[in-house]
Coordinates of C-alpha atoms and ligand atoms in Angstrom, one line a residue:
M16 CA 67.9 91.9 109.5
T17 CA 66.5 95.3 110.4
D18 CA 65.9 98.4 108.2
E19 CA 67.6 100.5 110.8
W20 CA 71.2 99.6 111.5
E21 CA 73.1 100.2 114.6
Y22 CA 76.3 100.9 112.5
V23 CA 76.7 101.6 108.9
I24 CA 80.4 101.5 107.9
V25 CA 81.3 103.1 104.6
G26 CA 84.1 101.3 102.7
A27 CA 85.3 97.8 103.2
G28 CA 89.0 98.6 102.8
S29 CA 91.8 98.3 105.3
A30 CA 90.2 100.2 108.1
G31 CA 86.6 99.3 107.2
A32 CA 87.3 95.6 107.4
V33 CA 88.8 95.9 110.8
T34 CA 86.1 98.2 112.1
A35 CA 83.2 96.0 110.9
A36 CA 84.8 92.8 112.2
R37 CA 85.5 94.3 115.6
L38 CA 82.2 96.1 116.1
A39 CA 80.2 93.0 115.0
A40 CA 82.2 90.6 117.1
R41 CA 81.5 92.5 120.3
G42 CA 77.8 92.3 119.6
S43 CA 77.2 96.1 119.2
G44 CA 73.9 95.6 117.3
N45 CA 73.6 95.1 113.6
V46 CA 76.4 96.2 111.5
L47 CA 76.2 97.0 107.7
L48 CA 79.4 97.3 105.8
L49 CA 79.0 99.0 102.4
E50 CA 81.6 98.8 99.6
A51 CA 81.5 100.5 96.2
G52 CA 83.7 97.8 94.6
A53 CA 83.1 94.1 94.2
D54 CA 83.6 91.3 96.6
Q55 CA 86.6 89.0 96.3
P56 CA 85.9 85.4 95.2
R57 CA 85.8 83.0 98.1
P58 CA 87.7 80.8 98.2
R59 CA 90.2 82.9 96.2
D60 CA 92.3 80.9 93.8
R61 CA 96.1 81.2 94.1
S62 CA 96.2 82.3 90.5
H63 CA 93.7 85.2 91.1
P64 CA 95.4 88.6 90.5
L65 CA 94.5 89.8 94.1
A66 CA 96.4 86.8 95.5
D67 CA 99.8 87.6 94.0
A68 CA 101.8 89.8 96.5
G69 CA 104.6 90.0 93.9
R70 CA 102.8 92.8 91.9
L71 CA 100.7 95.8 92.5
V72 CA 97.1 95.6 91.1
L73 CA 96.7 98.8 89.2
S74 CA 93.7 97.9 87.0
G75 CA 90.4 96.0 87.3
Y76 CA 90.0 96.6 91.1
N77 CA 90.7 100.3 91.3
W78 CA 89.3 103.8 91.3
D79 CA 90.6 105.2 88.1
Y80 CA 91.4 108.6 89.6
R81 CA 93.6 111.1 87.9
A82 CA 95.6 113.2 90.3
N83 CA 97.5 116.4 89.8
L84 CA 100.9 115.7 91.3
R85 CA 101.3 119.4 92.3
T86 CA 98.6 121.9 93.1
S87 CA 96.6 124.4 91.1
S88 CA 94.6 127.5 91.7
R89 CA 91.4 125.6 90.9
L90 CA 90.1 125.8 94.5
E91 CA 90.9 129.5 94.8
D92 CA 89.3 130.1 91.4
L93 CA 86.2 128.4 92.5
V94 CA 85.8 130.0 95.9
G95 CA 86.9 133.4 94.7
A96 CA 84.8 133.0 91.5
R97 CA 87.8 134.1 89.6
A98 CA 87.6 134.2 85.8
G99 CA 89.0 131.3 83.9
G100 CA 87.2 128.3 82.3
P101 CA 87.3 125.2 84.5
A102 CA 86.8 123.0 81.5
A103 CA 89.9 124.4 79.8
A104 CA 92.1 124.1 82.9
R105 CA 91.0 120.6 83.8
A106 CA 93.0 118.7 81.2
L107 CA 96.2 120.2 82.5
W108 CA 96.0 118.9 86.0
E109 CA 94.1 115.7 85.9
R110 CA 96.9 113.5 84.7
F111 CA 98.6 111.1 87.0
P112 CA 96.8 107.7 87.3
Y113 CA 96.1 107.3 91.1
Q114 CA 94.6 103.8 91.3
L115 CA 93.4 103.4 94.9
G116 CA 91.7 100.1 95.7
K117 CA 88.0 99.6 94.9
V118 CA 87.2 96.1 96.0
V119 CA 86.5 94.4 99.3
G120 CA 89.9 94.8 101.1
G121 CA 90.4 98.3 99.5
G122 CA 94.1 99.4 99.3
S123 CA 95.2 96.3 101.2
A124 CA 93.9 94.1 98.4
V125 CA 95.9 95.8 95.6
N126 CA 99.0 96.9 97.4
G127 CA 102.6 95.8 97.8
A128 CA 101.9 93.9 101.1
I129 CA 104.7 95.8 102.9
A130 CA 103.8 95.7 106.6
L131 CA 106.0 98.3 108.2
R132 CA 105.1 100.2 111.3
G133 CA 105.5 103.9 111.8
L134 CA 108.3 105.1 114.1
P135 CA 108.0 106.4 117.7
R136 CA 108.7 109.9 116.6
D137 CA 105.7 109.8 114.2
F138 CA 103.4 109.2 117.1
A139 CA 105.2 111.8 119.2
A140 CA 104.1 114.2 116.4
W141 CA 100.5 112.9 116.5
A142 CA 100.4 113.5 120.3
A143 CA 102.0 116.9 119.8
Y144 CA 99.2 117.8 117.4
G145 CA 96.7 117.4 120.3
N146 CA 96.2 113.6 120.2
P147 CA 97.7 112.4 123.5
D148 CA 96.1 109.0 123.1
W149 CA 98.3 108.3 120.1
S150 CA 101.8 108.3 121.5
W151 CA 104.0 105.3 120.6
E152 CA 103.4 103.7 124.0
R153 CA 99.6 103.9 123.4
V154 CA 99.6 102.7 119.8
L155 CA 102.1 99.8 120.3
P156 CA 99.5 97.4 122.0
F157 CA 97.2 97.9 118.9
Y158 CA 100.0 97.2 116.4
K159 CA 100.5 94.0 118.4
D160 CA 96.8 93.1 118.4
V161 CA 96.5 93.2 114.6
E162 CA 99.6 91.1 113.8
N163 CA 100.8 87.6 114.1
D164 CA 104.6 88.1 113.7
A165 CA 106.2 84.7 113.6
D166 CA 109.7 86.1 113.3
F167 CA 110.0 88.1 116.5
P168 CA 107.9 86.7 119.3
G169 CA 108.3 88.8 122.4
H170 CA 107.1 91.9 124.1
L171 CA 107.3 94.1 120.9
H172 CA 105.1 91.9 118.7
G173 CA 101.8 90.1 118.7
D174 CA 101.6 86.4 117.9
S175 CA 97.9 85.9 117.6
G176 CA 96.4 88.8 115.6
P177 CA 94.7 88.1 112.3
L178 CA 97.4 89.6 110.0
P179 CA 100.4 87.3 109.4
V180 CA 103.7 89.2 109.2
R181 CA 106.8 87.5 107.7
R182 CA 110.3 88.4 106.5
T183 CA 112.7 86.7 104.1
P184 CA 115.7 85.2 105.9
R185 CA 118.9 86.8 104.9
E186 CA 120.3 83.7 103.3
E187 CA 117.3 83.5 101.0
V188 CA 117.1 87.0 99.7
H189 CA 117.6 87.6 96.0
E190 CA 121.2 88.1 94.8
L191 CA 120.5 91.8 94.0
D192 CA 119.1 92.3 97.5
A193 CA 122.0 90.5 99.0
A194 CA 124.4 92.9 97.1
F195 CA 122.3 95.9 98.1
W196 CA 122.3 94.8 101.8
A197 CA 126.1 94.2 101.8
E198 CA 126.7 97.6 100.2
C199 CA 124.5 99.4 102.7
N200 CA 126.6 97.7 105.5
R201 CA 129.8 98.8 103.7
Q202 CA 128.5 102.4 103.6
G203 CA 127.8 102.3 107.3
V204 CA 124.2 101.3 107.5
A205 CA 124.0 98.8 110.3
D206 CA 121.8 95.6 110.2
L207 CA 118.3 96.0 111.7
P208 CA 116.8 92.6 111.6
D209 CA 113.4 93.9 112.9
L210 CA 112.5 97.1 111.0
N211 CA 109.3 97.2 113.2
A212 CA 111.1 97.5 116.5
G213 CA 110.8 101.2 116.6
E214 CA 114.5 101.9 115.8
E215 CA 115.2 104.3 113.0
A216 CA 118.4 103.7 110.9
G217 CA 119.3 100.3 109.6
V218 CA 118.9 97.8 106.8
G219 CA 117.0 94.6 107.1
P220 CA 114.3 92.3 105.6
I221 CA 111.0 93.9 104.9
P222 CA 108.1 92.6 107.0
G223 CA 105.2 91.7 104.7
N224 CA 101.7 90.5 105.1
A225 CA 102.1 87.7 102.6
V226 CA 102.5 84.0 103.1
D227 CA 104.4 82.0 100.4
G228 CA 103.9 84.9 98.0
E229 CA 100.2 85.2 98.6
R230 CA 98.9 88.6 99.7
V231 CA 96.9 88.5 103.0
D232 CA 94.7 91.6 102.7
A233 CA 92.6 93.1 105.4
A234 CA 89.4 91.4 104.1
T235 CA 91.1 88.0 104.2
A236 CA 92.6 88.6 107.6
F237 CA 89.7 90.3 109.4
L238 CA 86.5 89.6 107.5
T239 CA 86.9 85.9 106.8
G240 CA 85.5 84.8 110.2
A241 CA 83.4 87.9 110.8
R242 CA 81.3 87.3 107.7
E243 CA 79.7 84.4 109.5
L244 CA 78.5 86.6 112.4
P245 CA 74.7 86.9 112.3
N246 CA 74.8 90.7 113.0
L247 CA 77.2 91.6 110.2
R248 CA 76.1 92.2 106.6
L249 CA 78.4 93.1 103.7
R250 CA 76.9 94.7 100.7
T251 CA 79.1 95.4 97.6
G252 CA 78.6 97.5 94.4
I253 CA 77.0 100.2 96.5
R254 CA 78.5 103.7 96.4
V255 CA 77.7 106.0 99.3
V256 CA 76.9 109.4 98.0
R257 CA 76.5 111.3 101.3
V258 CA 75.6 111.1 105.0
L259 CA 72.1 112.0 105.9
F260 CA 71.6 114.4 108.8
E261 CA 68.8 115.6 111.1
Q262 CA 70.3 118.9 112.3
H263 CA 73.8 117.8 113.2
R264 CA 73.0 114.2 113.9
A265 CA 73.9 111.6 111.3
V266 CA 70.9 109.3 110.8
G267 CA 72.1 107.2 107.8
V268 CA 73.5 107.4 104.3
E269 CA 72.3 108.0 100.8
V270 CA 73.6 105.3 98.4
E271 CA 73.7 104.8 94.7
T272 CA 73.2 101.4 93.1
D273 CA 73.0 101.0 89.3
G274 CA 72.0 104.7 89.0
R275 CA 69.3 104.5 91.7
L276 CA 69.5 106.6 94.9
T277 CA 68.1 105.2 98.1
A278 CA 68.5 105.9 101.9
I279 CA 69.7 103.6 104.6
R280 CA 69.1 104.5 108.1
A281 CA 71.5 103.9 111.0
R282 CA 72.1 105.1 114.5
H283 CA 75.9 105.5 113.8
V284 CA 77.8 106.2 110.7
V285 CA 81.5 105.4 110.3
L286 CA 83.3 106.7 107.3
S287 CA 86.2 104.3 106.2
A288 CA 86.2 105.3 102.6
G289 CA 89.9 106.2 102.6
A290 CA 91.8 109.5 102.3
V291 CA 90.1 110.4 99.0
G292 CA 86.7 108.9 99.6
T293 CA 86.0 110.1 103.1
P294 CA 86.5 113.9 102.6
V295 CA 84.5 113.7 99.3
I296 CA 81.5 112.1 101.0
L297 CA 81.7 114.7 103.8
Q298 CA 81.8 117.5 101.3
R299 CA 78.8 116.1 99.5
S300 CA 77.0 115.9 102.9
G301 CA 77.5 119.5 103.7
V302 CA 80.5 119.0 106.0
G303 CA 83.5 121.0 104.8
D304 CA 84.6 124.5 103.9
A305 CA 81.3 126.4 103.9
A306 CA 82.6 128.9 101.3
L307 CA 83.3 126.0 98.8
L308 CA 80.1 124.2 99.6
R309 CA 78.0 127.3 98.9
V310 CA 79.7 127.9 95.6
L311 CA 78.8 124.3 94.7
G312 CA 75.2 124.7 95.8
I313 CA 75.5 122.3 98.8
T314 CA 73.9 123.5 102.0
P315 CA 76.6 123.5 104.8
V316 CA 75.8 121.4 107.8
V317 CA 79.1 122.1 109.6
D318 CA 81.8 124.5 108.5
L319 CA 85.0 122.5 108.7
P320 CA 87.6 123.9 106.3
G321 CA 90.0 121.1 107.2
V322 CA 88.0 118.6 105.2
G323 CA 90.1 117.5 102.2
R324 CA 93.1 119.7 103.3
D325 CA 96.5 118.3 104.1
L326 CA 96.3 115.3 101.8
V327 CA 99.7 113.8 101.9
D328 CA 101.5 110.9 100.2
H329 CA 105.2 109.7 100.2
P330 CA 107.0 111.2 97.3
S331 CA 109.4 108.7 95.7
V332 CA 111.9 108.5 92.9
V333 CA 112.7 105.2 91.3
I334 CA 115.8 104.7 89.2
W335 CA 115.1 101.9 86.7
S336 CA 117.8 99.6 85.4
K337 CA 118.0 96.6 83.1
P338 CA 119.3 93.5 84.8
A339 CA 122.0 91.3 83.3
D340 CA 120.8 88.1 81.7
G341 CA 119.6 85.5 84.2
V342 CA 119.6 87.9 87.2
C343 CA 115.9 88.4 87.4
T344 CA 113.0 85.9 87.1
P345 CA 109.4 86.8 86.6
G346 CA 107.3 85.7 89.5
L347 CA 110.0 85.9 92.2
P348 CA 109.5 88.3 95.1
W349 CA 109.9 92.0 94.2
R350 CA 110.7 93.6 97.6
Q351 CA 112.7 91.9 100.3
V352 CA 115.0 94.4 101.8
A353 CA 114.8 98.0 102.9
A354 CA 117.2 100.5 104.4
R355 CA 116.3 103.5 106.4
M356 CA 119.1 106.0 106.3
S357 CA 120.0 109.7 106.1
S358 CA 119.8 111.2 102.6
G359 CA 122.7 113.4 103.7
F360 CA 120.6 116.5 103.6
D361 CA 121.1 117.2 107.4
G362 CA 122.0 113.9 109.0
D363 CA 118.4 113.0 109.9
V364 CA 117.1 109.5 109.0
D365 CA 114.8 110.7 106.3
I366 CA 114.7 108.2 103.4
Q367 CA 113.7 104.6 102.9
V368 CA 115.7 103.0 100.1
G369 CA 115.2 99.6 98.5
L370 CA 115.2 97.6 95.3
L371 CA 112.2 96.5 93.3
N372 CA 113.4 93.3 91.7
N373 CA 112.0 90.9 89.0
V374 CA 109.5 93.6 87.9
E375 CA 107.8 92.7 84.6
S376 CA 107.6 96.0 82.8
H377 CA 104.3 95.1 81.1
T378 CA 102.7 95.3 84.6
I379 CA 103.4 99.0 84.8
P380 CA 101.3 101.1 82.4
G381 CA 103.4 102.6 79.7
F382 CA 106.7 101.0 80.7
V383 CA 107.4 98.5 77.9
D384 CA 107.0 101.3 75.3
R385 CA 109.2 103.6 77.3
L386 CA 112.0 101.2 78.2
G387 CA 111.8 98.3 75.8
W388 CA 113.1 96.0 78.6
P389 CA 110.9 93.1 79.6
L390 CA 112.3 92.8 83.1
V391 CA 113.4 95.8 85.2
V392 CA 115.0 96.6 88.5
G393 CA 114.1 99.8 90.4
A394 CA 116.1 101.5 93.1
S395 CA 113.4 103.3 95.0
V396 CA 114.0 106.3 97.3
M397 CA 111.0 107.3 99.4
L398 CA 110.9 110.4 101.5
M399 CA 109.7 109.3 104.9
R400 CA 108.2 112.5 106.3
P401 CA 107.4 114.9 103.5
R402 CA 106.5 118.5 104.5
S403 CA 104.4 119.2 101.3
R404 CA 100.7 118.9 101.4
G405 CA 98.0 118.6 98.8
R406 CA 94.2 118.6 99.0
V407 CA 91.1 116.8 97.7
F408 CA 87.9 118.6 96.9
L409 CA 84.8 118.6 94.8
D410 CA 84.4 121.1 92.0
H411 CA 80.8 120.0 91.3
A412 CA 77.8 118.9 93.3
D413 CA 76.9 116.2 90.8
P414 CA 77.1 113.0 92.8
Y415 CA 78.9 111.3 89.9
A416 CA 81.6 114.0 89.5
A417 CA 85.1 112.8 90.2
P418 CA 87.0 114.7 92.9
V419 CA 89.9 117.0 92.3
I420 CA 93.0 115.4 93.8
E421 CA 96.0 117.6 94.1
L422 CA 98.9 115.7 95.7
G423 CA 101.2 118.8 96.1
L424 CA 104.3 116.6 95.8
G425 CA 107.5 118.7 96.2
T426 CA 105.7 121.9 96.8
D427 CA 107.9 122.4 99.8
P428 CA 111.4 122.9 98.4
E429 CA 113.0 121.0 101.3
D430 CA 111.3 117.8 100.2
V431 CA 112.9 118.2 96.8
E432 CA 116.3 118.8 98.3
R433 CA 116.1 115.7 100.6
L434 CA 115.1 113.6 97.6
C435 CA 118.0 115.0 95.5
H436 CA 120.4 113.9 98.3
G437 CA 118.5 110.6 98.4
V438 CA 118.9 110.0 94.7
R439 CA 122.6 110.5 95.0
R440 CA 122.8 108.0 97.9
A441 CA 120.8 105.4 95.8
W442 CA 123.1 106.1 92.9
G443 CA 126.1 105.4 95.1
L444 CA 124.6 102.0 96.0
L445 CA 123.8 101.2 92.4
R446 CA 127.4 102.0 91.3
S447 CA 128.9 99.6 93.8
P448 CA 130.5 96.6 92.1
G449 CA 128.0 94.1 93.6
L450 CA 125.1 95.8 92.0
A451 CA 126.7 97.4 88.9
S452 CA 127.9 94.0 87.7
R453 CA 124.3 92.7 87.8
L454 CA 122.8 95.6 85.9
T455 CA 123.5 96.5 82.2
A456 CA 121.9 99.8 81.6
T457 CA 120.0 102.5 83.5
Q458 CA 117.1 104.7 82.3
F459 CA 117.6 108.5 82.3
W460 CA 120.3 108.9 84.9
S461 CA 124.1 108.9 84.3
D462 CA 127.2 109.8 86.4
R463 CA 127.4 113.1 84.6
M464 CA 123.8 114.0 85.4
I465 CA 124.2 112.9 89.0
A466 CA 127.2 115.2 89.3
S467 CA 125.1 118.3 88.4
D468 CA 122.9 119.9 91.2
G469 CA 120.7 121.5 88.6
V470 CA 120.1 118.3 86.6
V471 CA 119.4 116.3 89.7
R472 CA 116.9 118.8 91.0
S473 CA 115.1 119.1 87.8
G474 CA 115.1 115.3 87.3
V475 CA 113.7 114.8 90.8
R476 CA 111.0 117.4 90.3
N477 CA 109.9 115.7 87.1
I478 CA 110.2 112.1 88.0
M479 CA 108.9 112.2 91.6
N480 CA 105.8 110.1 92.0
P481 CA 103.5 109.3 94.9
G482 CA 103.4 105.9 96.7
W483 CA 99.6 105.5 96.7
H484 CA 99.8 106.2 100.5
A485 CA 97.1 108.8 100.6
A486 CA 96.5 110.1 104.1
G487 CA 95.8 113.1 106.3
S488 CA 92.9 114.7 104.5
C489 CA 90.6 114.8 107.6
R490 CA 93.2 115.2 110.3
M491 CA 92.3 114.4 113.9
G492 CA 93.0 116.8 116.6
P493 CA 91.3 119.2 119.1
V494 CA 88.4 121.3 117.9
T495 CA 90.4 124.4 118.8
D496 CA 92.6 123.6 115.8
P497 CA 90.6 125.0 112.9
W498 CA 92.2 122.6 110.4
T499 CA 91.2 119.4 112.2
V500 CA 88.1 117.4 111.2
A501 CA 87.6 114.9 114.0
D502 CA 88.7 114.4 117.6
Q503 CA 91.2 111.7 118.6
D504 CA 88.4 109.2 118.8
G505 CA 87.5 109.8 115.2
R506 CA 84.2 111.8 116.0
V507 CA 83.6 114.4 113.4
H508 CA 83.6 117.9 115.0
G509 CA 80.2 119.6 115.2
T510 CA 78.3 116.4 114.5
E511 CA 76.7 113.6 116.4
N512 CA 76.9 109.9 115.7
L513 CA 79.4 110.4 112.8
R514 CA 82.9 109.0 113.0
I515 CA 85.9 108.5 110.7
A516 CA 88.1 105.5 110.9
D517 CA 90.7 105.4 108.1
A518 CA 94.0 106.9 106.9
S519 CA 92.4 110.3 106.4
L520 CA 92.7 110.9 110.2
F521 CA 96.5 110.7 110.3
P522 CA 97.7 114.0 111.7
T523 CA 101.0 113.4 109.8
I524 CA 102.0 110.6 107.5
P525 CA 104.1 107.9 109.3
S526 CA 107.7 107.3 108.2
A527 CA 106.6 104.1 106.4
P528 CA 104.0 102.8 104.0
T529 CA 100.6 103.3 105.5
N530 CA 98.6 100.1 105.6
L531 CA 99.8 98.6 108.9
T532 CA 99.3 101.9 110.7
T533 CA 95.7 102.2 109.2
L534 CA 94.9 98.7 110.5
M535 CA 96.3 99.7 113.9
L536 CA 94.3 102.9 113.9
A537 CA 91.1 101.1 113.1
E538 CA 91.7 98.5 115.7
K539 CA 92.3 101.2 118.4
L540 CA 89.3 103.2 117.4
A541 CA 87.0 100.2 117.3
R542 CA 88.2 99.2 120.8
N543 CA 87.5 102.7 122.1
T544 CA 84.1 103.2 120.3
K545 CA 81.3 103.5 122.8
E546 CA 77.8 103.9 121.7
Ligands
FAD9 C1 98.7 100.4 94.6 C2 98.9 100.6 96.1 C3 100.1 100.1 96.7 C4 100.3 100.3 98.0 N1 101.3 99.6 98.7 C5 101.4 99.6 100.0 C6 102.3 98.8 100.7 O1 103.0 98.0 100.1 N2 102.3 98.8 102.0 C7 101.5 99.7 102.8 O2 101.7 99.7 104.0 N3 100.7 100.4 102.1 C8 100.5 100.4 100.8 N4 99.5 101.1 100.2 C9 98.7 102.0 101.0 C10 97.7 101.2 101.8 O3 97.1 100.2 101.1 C11 96.6 102.2 102.3 O4 97.2 103.2 103.1 C12 95.5 101.6 103.0 O5 94.9 100.6 102.3 C13 94.4 102.7 103.4 O6 93.4 102.2 104.1 P1 92.0 102.9 104.2 O7 91.1 102.1 105.0 O8 92.2 104.3 104.7 O9 91.4 103.1 102.7 P2 91.2 102.0 101.6 O10 91.8 100.7 101.9 O11 91.4 102.6 100.3 O12 89.6 101.7 101.8 C14 88.6 102.6 101.3 C15 87.5 101.7 100.8 O13 86.3 102.5 100.7 C16 85.7 102.2 99.4 N5 85.0 103.4 99.1 C17 85.5 104.7 98.8 N6 84.5 105.5 98.5 C18 83.3 104.9 98.7 C19 81.9 105.2 98.6 N7 81.6 106.5 98.2 N8 81.0 104.3 98.8 C20 81.4 103.0 99.2 N9 82.6 102.6 99.3 C21 83.6 103.5 99.1 C22 86.8 101.9 98.5 O14 86.4 101.2 97.4 C23 87.8 101.1 99.4 O15 87.5 99.8 99.4 C24 99.3 101.0 98.8 C25 98.2 101.5 98.2 C26 97.9 101.3 96.9 C27 96.7 101.8 96.2

């Protein structure tokens, strides 16, 4: 193949896999897909860790980022050149392991294989943020195109897309999930057999992109056939350091392999490095807040202060319990049923609640020591549309420096209050006879604690964790909005031949885990990409 590519796509994760497959298939010139992580073995054995949809992959195939769950004054200190030693402050805020996927398939290769769509109101918000092409009516055809939903053939679902979507029939769900489902019904949450139909409240089986317990990640679904195309090349173990520009026109990327820096030329560059990777590459390339870039000694190419801002993830609280003997079995499915309901804060449908069953505590770092229970059951409460925002930025121009990730969880007090109400709702479900009789002990929480507003609030603040659903750090929207980074076709403002296609574009986080929406977004952008 050639030394100058038509397209270089940075990152072979959820969005990058779709983008590369679609651009190559339509014969848009030669396409080079670059991935910092390793390739997956092909064929992949069923016993391979990436095959098991029953557990998250949190080591071995990940970026070992450390995130600050809140925010700090680090950015302001840098830009304002305020006194205070960065080295001394650093240890305090780089704490939480944030293990995003670093392997072909990206997040989709390590995740929980939950395949939930966003809700119509999420896309109404995207449109209201100046992206009229992203209303529910306009995104639905692309959700359909990516999926093969065997359970609900019909006008709302696709039956021939690359991604299989399956649900567990009610009669086959685990006894804990059956009890959870029945209790939700008893508390007034109606059945919703298809959680992807666009309706809000309800309890039903979780759609998943797994078949017989095997995770079908984006690489398996989208790249398997595309790899054979003569105009697509995948190169792994290559980290893109920055985009190369001539004036404002992207002309390629600088990459690092085994400590060596080289340039790859391309007519179009697409960044699909995810909501942490993409803004960091942009900042290193001189696209970002010019004040920050100057402090770091990076020459600004375009002053876009929105780069890295508005990072968002779903804050969640998990209440862990010990199952009674014989209730849980290692290796059985871990998530089968979810309920969308109101936390009770104001009547809005604002939380997703579900059980994490059959969880082997040694698979969660630090858990065996903390709990001493080999098998655990979690009741998870996820805030669907958090208001809090974080940010991601460089504090050093060194191409090897790790980014500063501040998730900002709970920085908006309303998020904390909604989660407090949500924890009480989850507690009410856990205390029902059907569930309580199958659980013998619960970590941390008790009836007395739940009764106290102050204790619940402080517990939620301290226990809240992210869902690994990083999004929104390069929001799309009109150039007139100073905090947007790209237009609604993913073209980076103020540049030529440079696009973004990944979860960093989300104007707001959807009300559901983010993978299926990322695949839909990449599918839609690839279809609309014109040279
Ligand atoms: C542990 C975990 C569990 C999750 N569970 C679920 C779930 O059950 N359901 C759900 O819907 N969502 C889930 N998610 C979220 C979902 O997987 C992500 O939203 C989605 O994968 C994001 O896609 P993306 O294309 O934006 O980024 P990614 O899939 O992260 O892809 C980015 C790719 O770019 C590569 N990259 C980054 N920087 C560079 C660079 N400089 N040079 C070269 N390559 C680079 C990365 O290695 C990665 O492969 C989970 C995520 C994680 C990490």
